[in-house]
Amino acid sequence: LAFLNPDLILLEFLEAGSSGLDPNLCKLLNSPMRLDQVLGILARFSLIKRIKSGRGLWIHRLIQEVIQCDLLEEDSHRWWEKTAQLCLDAFPEEMNEITRPICRTYKDQVYIPLSKSPEIQSNTLALSCGRVGLFLLYDGKFKQAEILCGKAYNVCRAIQGNRHPSTLTAMANLASTY
């Protein structure tokens, strides 16, 4: 939770992307009673608030910042990688009439963590930024699309070099945002 959108974390989003999480977190998300107990404990200590009839969470930005700052660099990179995987697994791969409402619902769930993520050398981060950036481009959110497509391009270039097809695709997507 420390790496996600602090204003609203949809449990539906976490469930949709749970395949990219650790097995223990995946089991927790698939057990409504246990999840309710854990979230109740966090809420009692005022670490989170349940919103949207209990189907959403709010976490204070200061709590997120403290948790992120207390991590060692390699742990921080690992959690950013897991966050990018969660976003990639939850956000629909194809954009069409059926998936567009889901993409719009999850847009803030994925945009905020992906835009805040450091440019770690991660194919998952590049794919996630590219996928969401392309949706934002098609949805007319050009500034947000530029940020994510730019990050996807920078990460692809750092990992695979200037002439790799993934880098060239990311470059073309970034150019489209301009």
Coordinates of N, CA and C in Angstrom, one line a residue:
L1 N 0.8 -1.2 0.0 CA 0.0 0.0 0.0 C 0.9 1.3 0.0
A2 N 2.1 1.1 0.5 CA 3.0 2.3 0.6 C 3.4 2.8 -0.8
F3 N 3.2 2.1 -1.9 CA 3.6 2.4 -3.2 C 2.5 2.8 -4.1
L4 N 1.3 2.7 -3.7 CA 0.1 2.9 -4.5 C -0.5 4.3 -4.3
N5 N -1.6 4.6 -5.1 CA -2.3 5.9 -5.0 C -2.8 6.1 -3.6
P6 N -2.3 7.0 -2.8 CA -2.7 7.2 -1.4 C -4.2 7.6 -1.2
D7 N -4.8 8.2 -2.2 CA -6.1 8.8 -2.1 C -7.2 7.7 -2.2
L8 N -6.9 6.7 -3.0 CA -7.9 5.6 -3.2 C -7.2 4.4 -3.8
I9 N -7.2 3.4 -3.0 CA -6.7 2.1 -3.5 C -7.9 1.1 -3.5
L10 N -8.3 0.8 -4.7 CA -9.5 -0.1 -4.8 C -9.1 -1.6 -4.6
L11 N -9.8 -2.2 -3.7 CA -9.6 -3.6 -3.5 C -9.8 -4.5 -4.7
E12 N -10.7 -4.0 -5.6 CA -10.9 -4.7 -6.9 C -9.6 -4.6 -7.7
F13 N -8.9 -3.5 -7.7 CA -7.7 -3.4 -8.4 C -6.6 -4.3 -7.9
L14 N -6.5 -4.4 -6.5 CA -5.5 -5.3 -5.9 C -5.9 -6.8 -6.3
E15 N -7.2 -7.1 -6.3 CA -7.6 -8.5 -6.6 C -7.2 -8.8 -8.1
A16 N -7.5 -7.8 -9.0 CA -7.2 -8.0 -10.4 C -5.7 -8.2 -10.7
G17 N -4.9 -7.6 -9.9 CA -3.4 -7.7 -10.1 C -2.7 -8.6 -9.2
S18 N -3.5 -9.4 -8.4 CA -2.9 -10.2 -7.4 C -2.0 -11.3 -7.8
S19 N -2.1 -11.7 -9.1 CA -1.2 -12.7 -9.6 C 0.3 -12.3 -9.6
G20 N 0.5 -11.0 -9.6 CA 1.9 -10.5 -9.6 C 2.5 -10.3 -8.2
L21 N 1.7 -10.6 -7.2 CA 2.1 -10.3 -5.8 C 2.7 -11.6 -5.2
D22 N 3.3 -11.5 -4.0 CA 3.8 -12.6 -3.3 C 2.7 -13.6 -3.0
P23 N 3.0 -14.9 -2.9 CA 1.9 -15.8 -2.6 C 1.1 -15.5 -1.4
N24 N 1.8 -15.1 -0.3 CA 1.1 -14.8 0.9 C 0.1 -13.6 0.8
L25 N 0.5 -12.6 0.0 CA -0.4 -11.4 -0.2 C -1.6 -11.9 -1.1
C26 N -1.3 -12.7 -2.1 CA -2.3 -13.3 -3.0 C -3.3 -14.1 -2.2
K27 N -2.9 -14.9 -1.3 CA -3.8 -15.7 -0.4 C -4.6 -14.8 0.4
L28 N -4.0 -13.7 1.0 CA -4.7 -12.7 1.8 C -5.8 -12.1 1.0
L29 N -5.5 -11.6 -0.2 CA -6.5 -11.0 -1.0 C -7.7 -11.9 -1.4
N30 N -7.4 -13.2 -1.5 CA -8.4 -14.1 -1.9 C -9.2 -14.7 -0.7
S31 N -8.9 -14.2 0.4 CA -9.6 -14.6 1.7 C -10.3 -13.4 2.3
P32 N -11.6 -13.1 1.9 CA -12.2 -11.9 2.4 C -12.3 -11.7 3.9
M33 N -12.5 -12.8 4.6 CA -12.5 -12.7 6.1 C -11.2 -12.3 6.6
R34 N -10.1 -12.9 6.2 CA -8.8 -12.6 6.7 C -8.4 -11.2 6.3
L35 N -8.7 -10.8 5.0 CA -8.4 -9.5 4.5 C -9.1 -8.4 5.4
D36 N -10.3 -8.7 5.7 CA -11.1 -7.8 6.5 C -10.5 -7.6 7.9
Q37 N -10.0 -8.7 8.5 CA -9.3 -8.7 9.8 C -8.0 -7.8 9.7
V38 N -7.2 -8.1 8.7 CA -6.0 -7.3 8.6 C -6.2 -5.8 8.3
L39 N -7.2 -5.5 7.5 CA -7.5 -4.1 7.2 C -8.1 -3.5 8.5
G40 N -8.8 -4.2 9.2 CA -9.4 -3.7 10.5 C -8.3 -3.3 11.5
I41 N -7.2 -4.2 11.5 CA -6.1 -3.9 12.4 C -5.4 -2.6 12.0
L42 N -5.1 -2.5 10.7 CA -4.5 -1.3 10.2 C -5.3 0.0 10.4
A43 N -6.6 -0.2 10.3 CA -7.6 1.0 10.5 C -7.6 1.4 12.0
R44 N -7.5 0.4 12.9 CA -7.5 0.7 14.3 C -6.3 1.5 14.7
F45 N -5.2 1.2 14.0 CA -4.0 2.0 14.3 C -3.9 3.3 13.5
S46 N -5.0 3.6 12.8 CA -5.1 4.8 12.0 C -4.0 4.8 10.8
L47 N -3.6 3.7 10.4 CA -2.7 3.6 9.3 C -3.4 3.7 7.9
I48 N -4.6 3.3 7.9 CA -5.5 3.4 6.7 C -6.9 3.8 7.1
K49 N -7.7 4.1 6.1 CA -9.1 4.3 6.3 C -9.8 3.6 5.2
R50 N -10.9 2.9 5.6 CA -11.7 2.2 4.6 C -12.7 3.2 4.1
I51 N -12.8 3.3 2.7 CA -13.7 4.2 2.1 C -14.5 3.5 1.0
K52 N -15.4 4.1 0.3 CA -16.2 3.5 -0.7 C -16.9 2.2 -0.3
S53 N -17.6 2.3 0.8 CA -18.3 1.2 1.4 C -17.4 0.0 1.7
G54 N -16.2 0.3 2.1 CA -15.2 -0.7 2.5 C -14.5 -1.3 1.3
R55 N -14.8 -0.9 0.1 CA -14.1 -1.5 -1.1 C -12.9 -0.6 -1.6
G56 N -12.6 0.4 -0.8 CA -11.4 1.2 -1.1 C -10.7 1.6 0.1
L57 N -9.4 2.0 0.0 CA -8.6 2.3 1.1 C -7.9 3.6 0.9
W58 N -7.7 4.3 2.0 CA -7.0 5.6 1.9 C -5.8 5.4 2.9
I59 N -4.6 5.9 2.5 CA -3.4 5.8 3.3 C -2.8 7.2 3.3
H60 N -2.4 7.6 4.4 CA -1.8 9.0 4.5 C -0.4 9.0 3.8
R61 N -0.2 10.1 3.1 CA 1.0 10.2 2.3 C 2.3 10.2 3.2
L62 N 2.2 10.7 4.4 CA 3.3 10.7 5.3 C 3.7 9.3 5.7
I63 N 2.7 8.4 5.9 CA 3.0 7.0 6.2 C 3.7 6.4 5.0
Q64 N 3.2 6.6 3.8 CA 3.8 6.1 2.6 C 5.3 6.5 2.6
E65 N 5.5 7.8 2.8 CA 6.8 8.4 2.7 C 7.8 7.8 3.7
V66 N 7.3 7.6 4.9 CA 8.2 7.0 6.0 C 8.5 5.6 5.6
I67 N 7.5 4.8 5.2 CA 7.8 3.4 4.8 C 8.8 3.3 3.7
Q68 N 8.6 4.2 2.6 CA 9.5 4.1 1.5 C 10.9 4.6 1.9
C69 N 11.0 5.6 2.7 CA 12.4 6.1 3.1 C 13.1 5.1 4.0
D70 N 12.4 4.3 4.7 CA 13.1 3.3 5.7 C 13.6 2.1 4.9
L71 N 13.3 1.9 3.7 CA 13.7 0.8 2.9 C 15.2 0.9 2.4
L72 N 15.9 -0.2 2.4 CA 17.2 -0.2 1.7 C 16.9 0.0 0.2
E73 N 17.9 0.4 -0.5 CA 17.8 0.7 -1.9 C 17.3 -0.5 -2.7
E74 N 17.9 -1.7 -2.4 CA 17.5 -2.9 -3.1 C 16.1 -3.3 -2.8
D75 N 15.7 -3.1 -1.5 CA 14.3 -3.4 -1.1 C 13.3 -2.5 -1.8
S76 N 13.7 -1.2 -1.9 CA 12.9 -0.2 -2.6 C 12.7 -0.6 -4.0
H77 N 13.8 -1.0 -4.7 CA 13.7 -1.4 -6.1 C 12.8 -2.6 -6.3
R78 N 12.9 -3.6 -5.3 CA 12.1 -4.8 -5.4 C 10.6 -4.4 -5.3
W79 N 10.3 -3.5 -4.3 CA 8.9 -3.1 -4.1 C 8.3 -2.3 -5.3
W80 N 9.2 -1.5 -5.9 CA 8.8 -0.8 -7.1 C 8.5 -1.7 -8.3
E81 N 9.3 -2.8 -8.3 CA 9.1 -3.8 -9.4 C 7.8 -4.5 -9.1
K82 N 7.5 -4.9 -7.9 CA 6.3 -5.5 -7.6 C 5.1 -4.6 -7.9
T83 N 5.2 -3.3 -7.6 CA 4.2 -2.4 -7.9 C 3.9 -2.3 -9.4
A84 N 5.0 -2.3 -10.2 CA 4.9 -2.2 -11.6 C 4.2 -3.5 -12.1
Q85 N 4.5 -4.7 -11.5 CA 3.9 -6.0 -11.9 C 2.4 -6.0 -11.6
L86 N 2.1 -5.4 -10.4 CA 0.7 -5.3 -10.0 C -0.1 -4.5 -11.0
C87 N 0.5 -3.4 -11.4 CA -0.2 -2.5 -12.4 C -0.3 -3.2 -13.7
L88 N 0.7 -3.9 -14.2 CA 0.7 -4.6 -15.4 C -0.3 -5.7 -15.4
D89 N -0.4 -6.4 -14.3 CA -1.4 -7.5 -14.3 C -2.8 -7.1 -14.2
A90 N -3.1 -5.9 -13.5 CA -4.4 -5.4 -13.3 C -5.0 -4.7 -14.5
F91 N -4.1 -3.9 -15.2 CA -4.5 -3.0 -16.2 C -4.7 -3.8 -17.5
P92 N -5.9 -3.7 -18.1 CA -6.2 -4.5 -19.3 C -5.1 -4.3 -20.4
E93 N -4.8 -5.4 -21.1 CA -3.7 -5.4 -22.1 C -4.3 -4.7 -23.4
E94 N -5.5 -5.0 -23.7 CA -6.1 -4.4 -24.9 C -7.1 -3.4 -24.6
M95 N -7.2 -2.3 -25.4 CA -8.2 -1.3 -25.2 C -9.2 -1.4 -26.2
N96 N -10.5 -1.6 -25.8 CA -11.6 -1.7 -26.7 C -12.9 -1.3 -25.9
E97 N -14.0 -1.4 -26.5 CA -15.3 -1.0 -25.9 C -15.5 -1.6 -24.6
I98 N -15.1 -2.9 -24.4 CA -15.4 -3.6 -23.2 C -14.4 -3.2 -22.1
T99 N -13.1 -3.1 -22.4 CA -12.1 -2.8 -21.4 C -11.9 -1.3 -21.1
R100 N -12.4 -0.4 -21.9 CA -12.2 1.0 -21.7 C -12.7 1.5 -20.3
P101 N -14.0 1.1 -19.9 CA -14.4 1.5 -18.5 C -13.5 1.0 -17.4
I102 N -12.9 -0.2 -17.6 CA -12.0 -0.8 -16.6 C -10.7 0.0 -16.6
C103 N -10.2 0.4 -17.8 CA -9.0 1.2 -17.9 C -9.2 2.6 -17.2
R104 N -10.4 3.1 -17.4 CA -10.7 4.4 -16.8 C -10.8 4.3 -15.3
T105 N -11.4 3.2 -14.8 CA -11.5 3.0 -13.4 C -10.1 2.9 -12.7
Y106 N -9.2 2.1 -13.4 CA -7.9 1.8 -12.9 C -6.8 2.9 -13.2
K107 N -7.2 3.9 -14.0 CA -6.2 4.9 -14.5 C -5.5 5.5 -13.3
D108 N -6.2 6.0 -12.3 CA -5.5 6.7 -11.2 C -4.8 5.6 -10.3
Q109 N -5.3 4.4 -10.3 CA -4.6 3.4 -9.5 C -3.2 3.1 -10.1
V110 N -3.0 3.2 -11.4 CA -1.7 2.9 -12.0 C -0.9 4.1 -12.3
Y111 N -1.6 5.2 -12.7 CA -0.8 6.4 -13.1 C 0.1 6.9 -12.0
I112 N -0.5 7.1 -10.8 CA 0.2 7.7 -9.7 C 1.5 6.9 -9.3
P113 N 1.4 5.6 -9.1 CA 2.6 4.9 -8.7 C 3.6 4.8 -9.9
L114 N 3.1 4.6 -11.1 CA 4.0 4.5 -12.2 C 4.8 5.8 -12.5
S115 N 4.1 6.9 -12.3 CA 4.7 8.2 -12.5 C 5.7 8.6 -11.4
K116 N 5.4 8.1 -10.2 CA 6.4 8.3 -9.1 C 7.5 7.4 -9.0
S117 N 7.4 6.2 -9.7 CA 8.4 5.2 -9.7 C 9.8 5.7 -10.2
P118 N 10.9 5.4 -9.5 CA 12.2 5.7 -10.1 C 12.4 4.9 -11.4
E119 N 13.2 5.3 -12.3 CA 13.5 4.6 -13.5 C 14.4 3.5 -13.3
I120 N 13.9 2.5 -12.6 CA 14.7 1.3 -12.4 C 14.8 0.5 -13.7
Q121 N 15.9 -0.3 -13.8 CA 16.0 -1.1 -15.0 C 15.1 -2.3 -14.9
S122 N 13.9 -2.2 -15.4 CA 12.9 -3.2 -15.2 C 12.0 -3.3 -16.5
N123 N 12.0 -4.5 -17.2 CA 11.2 -4.6 -18.3 C 9.7 -4.5 -17.9
T124 N 9.4 -4.9 -16.7 CA 8.0 -4.8 -16.2 C 7.6 -3.4 -16.1
L125 N 8.5 -2.5 -15.6 CA 8.2 -1.1 -15.5 C 8.0 -0.5 -16.9
A126 N 8.9 -0.9 -17.8 CA 8.8 -0.3 -19.2 C 7.4 -0.8 -19.8
L127 N 7.1 -2.0 -19.7 CA 5.8 -2.5 -20.3 C 4.6 -1.9 -19.6
S128 N 4.6 -1.8 -18.3 CA 3.5 -1.2 -17.6 C 3.3 0.3 -18.0
C129 N 4.4 1.1 -18.0 CA 4.4 2.5 -18.4 C 3.9 2.6 -19.8
G130 N 4.4 1.8 -20.7 CA 4.0 1.8 -22.1 C 2.5 1.5 -22.3
R131 N 2.0 0.5 -21.6 CA 0.6 0.1 -21.8 C -0.3 1.2 -21.3
V132 N 0.0 1.7 -20.1 CA -0.9 2.8 -19.5 C -0.7 4.1 -20.3
G133 N 0.5 4.4 -20.7 CA 0.8 5.6 -21.4 C 0.0 5.6 -22.8
L134 N -0.1 4.4 -23.4 CA -0.8 4.3 -24.7 C -2.3 4.5 -24.4
F135 N -2.8 4.0 -23.4 CA -4.2 4.2 -23.0 C -4.5 5.7 -22.8
L136 N -3.6 6.3 -22.0 CA -3.8 7.8 -21.7 C -3.8 8.6 -23.0
L137 N -2.9 8.2 -23.9 CA -2.8 8.9 -25.2 C -4.1 8.8 -26.0
Y138 N -4.6 7.6 -26.1 CA -5.9 7.3 -26.8 C -7.1 8.0 -26.1
D139 N -6.9 8.2 -24.8 CA -8.0 8.8 -24.0 C -7.9 10.3 -23.9
G140 N -6.9 10.8 -24.6 CA -6.8 12.3 -24.6 C -6.1 12.9 -23.5
K141 N -5.4 12.2 -22.6 CA -4.7 12.7 -21.5 C -3.2 12.8 -21.9
F142 N -2.9 13.8 -22.7 CA -1.6 13.9 -23.4 C -0.5 14.1 -22.4
K143 N -0.6 15.0 -21.5 CA 0.5 15.3 -20.5 C 0.8 14.0 -19.7
Q144 N -0.2 13.3 -19.2 CA 0.1 12.1 -18.4 C 0.7 11.0 -19.3
A145 N 0.2 10.9 -20.6 CA 0.7 10.0 -21.5 C 2.2 10.3 -21.8
E146 N 2.5 11.5 -21.9 CA 3.9 11.9 -22.2 C 4.8 11.5 -21.1
I147 N 4.4 11.6 -19.8 CA 5.2 11.3 -18.7 C 5.5 9.8 -18.7
L148 N 4.4 8.9 -18.9 CA 4.6 7.5 -18.8 C 5.3 7.0 -20.1
C149 N 5.0 7.5 -21.2 CA 5.7 7.0 -22.5 C 7.1 7.4 -22.4
G150 N 7.4 8.6 -21.8 CA 8.8 9.0 -21.7 C 9.6 8.1 -20.7
K151 N 8.9 7.7 -19.7 CA 9.6 6.8 -18.7 C 9.8 5.4 -19.4
A152 N 8.8 4.9 -20.1 CA 8.9 3.7 -20.8 C 10.1 3.7 -21.8
Y153 N 10.2 4.8 -22.5 CA 11.3 5.0 -23.5 C 12.7 5.0 -22.8
N154 N 12.8 5.8 -21.7 CA 14.1 5.8 -21.0 C 14.5 4.5 -20.4
V155 N 13.5 3.8 -19.9 CA 13.8 2.5 -19.3 C 14.2 1.5 -20.4
C156 N 13.5 1.4 -21.5 CA 13.8 0.5 -22.6 C 15.2 0.8 -23.1
R157 N 15.5 2.1 -23.3 CA 16.8 2.5 -23.8 C 17.9 2.1 -22.9
A158 N 17.7 2.2 -21.6 CA 18.7 1.8 -20.6 C 19.0 0.3 -20.6
I159 N 17.9 -0.4 -20.8 CA 18.0 -1.9 -20.7 C 18.5 -2.5 -22.1
Q160 N 17.8 -2.0 -23.1 CA 18.0 -2.7 -24.4 C 18.8 -2.0 -25.5
G161 N 19.1 -0.7 -25.2 CA 19.8 0.1 -26.2 C 18.9 0.8 -27.2
N162 N 19.5 1.7 -28.0 CA 18.7 2.6 -28.8 C 18.0 1.9 -30.0
R163 N 18.5 0.8 -30.5 CA 18.0 0.2 -31.7 C 17.1 -1.0 -31.5
H164 N 16.8 -1.4 -30.3 CA 16.0 -2.5 -30.0 C 14.5 -2.2 -30.4
P165 N 13.8 -3.1 -30.9 CA 12.4 -2.9 -31.3 C 11.5 -2.3 -30.2
S166 N 11.7 -2.7 -29.0 CA 10.9 -2.2 -27.9 C 11.2 -0.7 -27.6
T167 N 12.5 -0.4 -27.7 CA 12.9 1.0 -27.6 C 12.3 1.9 -28.7
L168 N 12.4 1.4 -29.9 CA 11.8 2.1 -31.0 C 10.3 2.3 -30.9
T169 N 9.6 1.3 -30.5 CA 8.2 1.4 -30.3 C 7.9 2.4 -29.2
A170 N 8.6 2.4 -28.1 CA 8.4 3.3 -27.0 C 8.7 4.7 -27.5
M171 N 9.7 4.9 -28.3 CA 10.1 6.2 -28.9 C 8.9 6.7 -29.8
A172 N 8.4 5.8 -30.6 CA 7.2 6.2 -31.5 C 6.0 6.6 -30.6
N173 N 5.7 5.9 -29.6 CA 4.6 6.2 -28.7 C 4.8 7.6 -28.0
L174 N 6.1 7.8 -27.6 CA 6.4 9.1 -27.0 C 6.2 10.2 -28.0
A175 N 6.7 10.0 -29.3 CA 6.5 11.0 -30.3 C 5.0 11.3 -30.6
S176 N 4.2 10.3 -30.5 CA 2.8 10.4 -30.7 C 2.2 11.4 -29.7
T177 N 2.7 11.3 -28.5 CA 2.1 12.2 -27.4 C 2.4 13.7 -27.7
Y178 N 3.6 13.9 -28.4 CA 3.9 15.3 -28.8 C 3.0 15.8 -29.9

